[in-house]
Short mmCIF file of C-alpha atoms and ligand atoms in Angstrom, two decimals:
data_model
loop_
_atom_site.label_atom_id
_atom_site.label_comp_id
_atom_site.label_asym_id
_atom_site.label_seq_id
_atom_site.Cartn_x
_atom_site.Cartn_y
_atom_site.Cartn_z
CA UNK A 1 15.13 -38.43 -14.90
CA UNK A 2 18.30 -40.20 -13.11
CA UNK A 3 17.13 -41.01 -9.59
CA UNK A 4 17.55 -39.03 -6.88
CA UNK A 5 19.01 -39.31 -3.90
CA UNK A 6 18.07 -38.74 -0.42
CA UNK A 7 20.31 -38.57 2.69
CA UNK A 8 18.96 -39.84 5.53
CA UNK A 9 20.52 -37.88 9.09
CA UNK A 10 19.44 -40.28 11.41
CA UNK A 11 22.72 -41.30 12.79
CA UNK A 12 24.59 -38.38 12.71
CA UNK A 13 22.01 -37.48 15.24
CA UNK A 14 22.33 -40.64 16.77
CA UNK A 15 26.33 -39.33 17.09
CA UNK A 16 24.74 -35.77 18.41
CA UNK A 17 22.49 -37.35 21.23
CA UNK A 18 25.49 -38.96 22.86
CA UNK A 19 26.87 -35.95 23.77
CA UNK A 20 24.00 -33.63 24.55
CA UNK A 21 25.00 -30.53 22.28
CA UNK A 22 24.65 -30.11 19.34
CA UNK A 23 27.90 -31.54 17.53
CA UNK A 24 27.94 -32.89 15.13
CA UNK A 25 25.20 -31.24 13.72
CA UNK A 26 22.69 -32.93 11.36
CA UNK A 27 21.90 -29.14 10.08
CA UNK A 28 25.79 -29.42 8.40
CA UNK A 29 25.69 -32.30 7.72
CA UNK A 30 22.32 -31.65 5.18
CA UNK A 31 24.36 -28.31 4.16
CA UNK A 32 27.42 -31.09 2.89
CA UNK A 33 24.64 -33.87 1.49
CA UNK A 34 22.63 -30.75 -0.44
CA UNK A 35 26.13 -29.34 -1.71
CA UNK A 36 27.40 -32.01 -3.29
CA UNK A 37 24.47 -33.67 -4.75
CA UNK A 38 21.86 -35.13 -2.87
CA UNK A 39 18.72 -34.06 -4.38
CA UNK A 40 17.41 -34.15 -0.37
CA UNK A 41 17.88 -35.51 3.04
CA UNK A 42 14.97 -37.24 5.59
CA UNK A 43 14.91 -37.89 8.93
CA UNK A 44 12.77 -40.15 10.46
CA UNK A 45 11.94 -39.20 14.42
CA UNK A 46 10.89 -42.00 16.79
CA UNK A 47 8.85 -41.40 20.08
CA UNK A 48 11.81 -41.84 21.64
CA UNK A 49 13.90 -39.51 19.34
CA UNK A 50 16.60 -41.78 19.72
CA UNK A 51 18.20 -39.85 16.95
CA UNK A 52 16.18 -37.68 15.20
CA UNK A 53 14.11 -35.24 16.99
CA UNK A 54 11.22 -33.25 16.53
CA UNK A 55 12.79 -30.30 16.66
CA UNK A 56 15.57 -31.04 13.97
CA UNK A 57 12.35 -31.01 11.41
CA UNK A 58 11.93 -27.27 11.21
CA UNK A 59 15.92 -26.66 11.29
CA UNK A 60 16.27 -29.36 8.17
CA UNK A 61 13.17 -26.99 6.82
CA UNK A 62 14.86 -23.68 6.82
CA UNK A 63 18.23 -25.64 5.16
CA UNK A 64 16.50 -27.32 2.04
CA UNK A 65 14.48 -23.74 2.15
CA UNK A 66 17.50 -22.57 1.02
CA UNK A 67 18.15 -24.57 -1.99
CA UNK A 68 15.55 -24.48 -3.88
CA UNK A 69 14.35 -27.41 -5.95
CA UNK A 70 15.57 -30.07 -2.80
CA UNK A 71 13.75 -31.70 -0.88
CA UNK A 72 12.89 -32.82 2.62
CA UNK A 73 11.53 -36.00 3.48
CA UNK A 74 9.96 -36.83 7.08
CA UNK A 75 9.44 -40.88 7.92
CA UNK A 76 7.61 -41.93 10.89
CA UNK A 77 4.80 -43.17 12.10
CA UNK A 78 1.76 -41.27 11.82
CA UNK A 79 0.50 -40.55 15.78
CA UNK A 80 -0.62 -37.74 17.03
CA UNK A 81 2.34 -35.66 17.86
CA UNK A 82 4.69 -37.16 14.46
CA UNK A 83 1.84 -35.76 12.22
CA UNK A 84 1.41 -31.92 14.63
CA UNK A 85 5.11 -31.84 13.84
CA UNK A 86 4.65 -32.74 9.64
CA UNK A 87 1.89 -30.10 9.53
CA UNK A 88 3.63 -27.54 11.17
CA UNK A 89 6.13 -28.24 9.07
CA UNK A 90 5.57 -29.30 5.61
CA UNK A 91 7.88 -30.98 4.16
CA UNK A 92 7.99 -32.12 0.61
CA UNK A 93 7.05 -35.31 1.23
CA UNK A 94 6.07 -37.26 4.82
CA UNK A 95 6.55 -41.16 4.31
CA UNK A 96 4.63 -43.31 6.42
CA UNK A 97 5.88 -46.49 8.31
CA UNK A 98 4.74 -49.03 10.25
CA UNK A 99 7.10 -49.10 13.31
CA UNK A 100 5.60 -50.12 16.76
CA UNK A 101 7.52 -47.57 19.02
CA UNK A 102 10.07 -50.19 20.28
CA UNK A 103 11.32 -51.23 16.80
CA UNK A 104 15.11 -51.64 16.38
CA UNK A 105 14.34 -50.04 13.15
CA UNK A 106 11.86 -50.33 10.28
CA UNK A 107 11.75 -53.85 9.55
CA UNK A 108 7.84 -54.24 7.45
CA UNK A 109 6.13 -52.36 5.38
CA UNK A 110 2.75 -51.34 5.40
CA UNK A 111 -0.67 -53.84 5.75
CA UNK A 112 -2.63 -51.72 3.47
CA UNK A 113 -5.32 -54.20 3.54
CA UNK A 114 -6.02 -53.65 6.90
CA UNK A 115 -4.94 -50.31 7.61
CA UNK A 116 -6.04 -48.14 4.36
CA UNK A 117 -9.16 -46.20 5.49
CA UNK A 118 -7.02 -45.00 8.29
CA UNK A 119 -4.02 -44.05 6.30
CA UNK A 120 -6.42 -42.90 3.28
CA UNK A 121 -7.72 -40.60 6.57
CA UNK A 122 -3.88 -39.23 6.82
CA UNK A 123 -3.15 -39.11 3.32
CA UNK A 124 -6.09 -36.89 2.62
CA UNK A 125 -4.58 -34.39 5.46
CA UNK A 126 -0.86 -34.42 5.02
CA UNK A 127 -2.23 -33.92 1.45
CA UNK A 128 -4.86 -30.74 2.13
CA UNK A 129 -1.56 -29.35 3.43
CA UNK A 130 0.79 -29.54 -0.35
CA UNK A 131 2.96 -32.42 1.55
CA UNK A 132 3.53 -35.39 -0.97
CA UNK A 133 2.67 -38.79 0.66
CA UNK A 134 4.82 -42.46 0.45
CA UNK A 135 3.46 -45.27 2.17
CA UNK A 136 6.42 -47.52 3.27
CA UNK A 137 5.46 -51.31 1.77
CA UNK A 138 7.08 -54.79 1.21
CA UNK A 139 7.81 -55.35 -2.48
CA UNK A 140 4.12 -56.86 -2.84
CA UNK A 141 2.22 -56.59 -5.75
CA UNK A 142 -1.04 -57.16 -3.79
CA UNK A 143 -0.73 -54.44 -1.01
CA UNK A 144 0.78 -51.96 -3.63
CA UNK A 145 -2.27 -52.90 -5.83
CA UNK A 146 -3.98 -51.44 -2.70
CA UNK A 147 -2.28 -48.01 -2.53
CA UNK A 148 -3.88 -45.93 -4.79
CA UNK A 149 -7.69 -46.20 -3.17
CA UNK A 150 -5.40 -44.64 0.24
CA UNK A 151 -4.60 -41.05 -2.08
CA UNK A 152 -1.11 -41.58 -1.43
CA UNK A 153 1.73 -40.36 -4.51
CA UNK A 154 4.29 -42.56 -3.87
CA UNK A 155 5.03 -46.44 -2.09
CA UNK A 156 8.73 -46.54 -1.08
CA UNK A 157 9.28 -50.09 -1.80
CA UNK A 158 11.70 -51.49 1.82
CA UNK A 159 14.64 -53.32 -0.07
CA UNK A 160 16.28 -54.81 3.44
CA UNK A 161 15.53 -58.50 1.81
CA UNK A 162 17.38 -57.22 -1.18
CA UNK A 163 20.29 -55.76 0.52
CA UNK A 164 20.74 -59.00 2.46
CA UNK A 165 19.82 -61.51 -0.71
CA UNK A 166 22.86 -59.11 -2.39
CA UNK A 167 25.10 -59.16 0.96
CA UNK A 168 24.76 -63.52 0.00
CA UNK A 169 25.51 -63.26 -3.88
CA UNK A 170 22.09 -64.71 -4.18
CA UNK A 171 20.59 -61.17 -5.69
CA UNK A 172 18.58 -62.64 -9.08
CA UNK A 173 15.87 -63.84 -7.37
CA UNK A 174 15.42 -60.78 -4.79
CA UNK A 175 16.12 -58.62 -7.72
CA UNK A 176 13.17 -59.72 -9.92
CA UNK A 177 10.42 -59.95 -6.66
CA UNK A 178 11.83 -55.90 -6.85
CA UNK A 179 11.07 -55.45 -10.35
CA UNK A 180 7.72 -56.99 -10.17
CA UNK A 181 6.80 -54.57 -7.39
CA UNK A 182 7.92 -51.23 -8.76
CA UNK A 183 6.20 -52.28 -12.37
CA UNK A 184 3.14 -52.35 -10.47
CA UNK A 185 3.72 -49.62 -8.62
CA UNK A 186 4.61 -47.43 -12.31
CA UNK A 187 1.37 -49.44 -14.10
CA UNK A 188 -0.92 -47.86 -11.14
CA UNK A 189 0.60 -44.27 -11.40
CA UNK A 190 2.26 -44.99 -8.43
CA UNK A 191 5.57 -42.79 -7.62
CA UNK A 192 8.49 -45.02 -6.72
CA UNK A 193 10.88 -44.53 -3.93
CA UNK A 194 12.96 -47.16 -2.60
CA UNK A 195 15.20 -47.58 0.88
CA UNK A 196 16.78 -49.10 3.80
CA UNK A 197 19.96 -51.05 3.99
CA UNK A 198 20.85 -49.93 0.38
CA UNK A 199 24.50 -49.31 -0.07
CA UNK A 200 27.44 -48.23 -2.78
CA UNK A 201 27.85 -52.11 -3.15
CA UNK A 202 24.28 -53.21 -4.27
CA UNK A 203 23.10 -49.52 -5.25
CA UNK A 204 23.42 -49.41 -9.08
CA UNK A 205 22.47 -52.86 -9.53
CA UNK A 206 18.79 -52.31 -7.98
CA UNK A 207 19.14 -48.91 -9.72
CA UNK A 208 18.18 -51.37 -13.16
CA UNK A 209 14.92 -51.91 -12.23
CA UNK A 210 13.38 -48.77 -14.21
CA UNK A 211 11.59 -45.79 -12.56
CA UNK A 212 12.57 -45.64 -9.10
CA UNK A 213 12.33 -41.18 -8.52
CA UNK A 214 14.52 -41.34 -5.26
CA UNK A 215 16.58 -43.83 -2.36
CA UNK A 216 16.73 -42.79 0.58
CA UNK A 217 19.60 -43.94 2.05
CA UNK A 218 21.37 -43.24 5.47
CA UNK A 219 22.42 -46.06 7.65
CA UNK A 220 25.06 -47.43 5.56
CA UNK A 221 25.82 -44.11 3.86
CA UNK A 222 27.31 -43.44 7.34
CA UNK A 223 28.90 -45.42 8.03
CA UNK A 224 31.28 -45.79 4.28
CA UNK A 225 31.45 -41.86 4.88
CA UNK A 226 33.77 -42.91 8.57
CA UNK A 227 35.72 -44.77 6.03
CA UNK A 228 35.73 -42.32 3.03
CA UNK A 229 34.92 -39.20 3.83
CA UNK A 230 30.86 -38.12 4.30
CA UNK A 231 31.84 -35.63 0.95
CA UNK A 232 33.34 -38.46 -1.29
CA UNK A 233 30.74 -40.96 -0.21
CA UNK A 234 27.88 -38.71 -0.98
CA UNK A 235 29.41 -37.74 -4.92
CA UNK A 236 29.80 -41.65 -5.18
CA UNK A 237 26.40 -42.66 -4.75
CA UNK A 238 25.61 -39.56 -7.06
CA UNK A 239 28.01 -40.82 -9.82
CA UNK A 240 26.47 -44.48 -9.27
CA UNK A 241 23.08 -42.84 -10.41
CA UNK A 242 24.20 -40.80 -12.81
CA UNK A 243 25.88 -43.49 -14.63
CA UNK A 244 22.80 -45.65 -14.34
CA UNK A 245 20.15 -42.98 -15.32
CA UNK A 246 22.46 -41.94 -18.08
CA UNK A 247 22.31 -46.01 -19.74
C1 DXP B 301 11.56 -46.73 6.98
C2 DXP B 301 13.41 -47.07 7.07
O1 DXP B 301 14.04 -48.00 6.51
C3 DXP B 301 14.33 -46.36 7.36
O2 DXP B 301 14.30 -44.97 6.78
C4 DXP B 301 14.51 -45.59 8.79
O3 DXP B 301 14.16 -44.36 9.17
C5 DXP B 301 15.54 -46.32 9.41
O4 DXP B 301 15.35 -46.01 10.70
P1 DXP B 301 16.55 -46.02 12.08
O5 DXP B 301 17.28 -45.01 11.13
O6 DXP B 301 15.94 -45.89 13.25
O7 DXP B 301 17.35 -47.41 11.93
N1 LIG B 302 13.91 -45.03 4.10
C1 LIG B 302 15.08 -45.54 4.31
C2 LIG B 302 16.33 -44.75 4.81
O1 LIG B 302 15.60 -43.34 4.73
C3 LIG B 302 17.25 -45.04 5.30
O2 LIG B 302 17.28 -46.62 4.99
P1 LIG B 302 19.10 -46.45 5.58
O3 LIG B 302 19.51 -46.31 4.77
O4 LIG B 302 19.21 -46.03 6.85
O5 LIG B 302 18.63 -48.48 6.28
#
């Protein structure tokens, strides 16, 4: 099974919010993404709603529901408002991220050793609503080994360090670190997602790590779409995944 692409629409929402009207439309770009081969879409509503808004969740739920078999992934920090929105919408997947409200972007994974008990309660609540749960983690075998006790279905490997190393031409050591983390997750029976700063240049090499179920990509994809067109960019990502998946 080739790795599936979930297009993160945060940056479409950021442009939308800059003019106070629904242009560009997040739902329109979700339709484009799904129509050109993406398996799903992702948004990450942050407490300040700087880009994705809580209201986008229901709108995207309706778009994805019109595409049988496609998925909606909602990412975010599990505060009360986020959990209320997610439990009301019941997306396919919820990815829990340990971000503080004022963070510029996501820049670390969970300390599951420290927060595992609380995460287990949240995971049980989400899974009780039929939502698949993924935990955003660093490629740290110790933290990944602590994940099954939370009840989470998957981990999402935070790939910024790989992307940074790749851009500097020194990716092998970092790639091997991710390959070990991925193997640990698979051996524990965890599903395997990945994301943050993946792009058209670094994705193919990353996907040589066996067993990646899903990558969620948004920031670089949006920039690449400004240069190459949104539909063409989605098609290029899908082609990379099919090429690696078919090897
Ligand atoms: C969790 C993660 O790495 C990204 O999905 C995150 O959504 C990026 O957030 P920004 O788009 O706010 O940078
Ligand atoms: N979880 C990663 C994601 O959804 C998108 O991250 P990025 O491609 O915007 O860095």
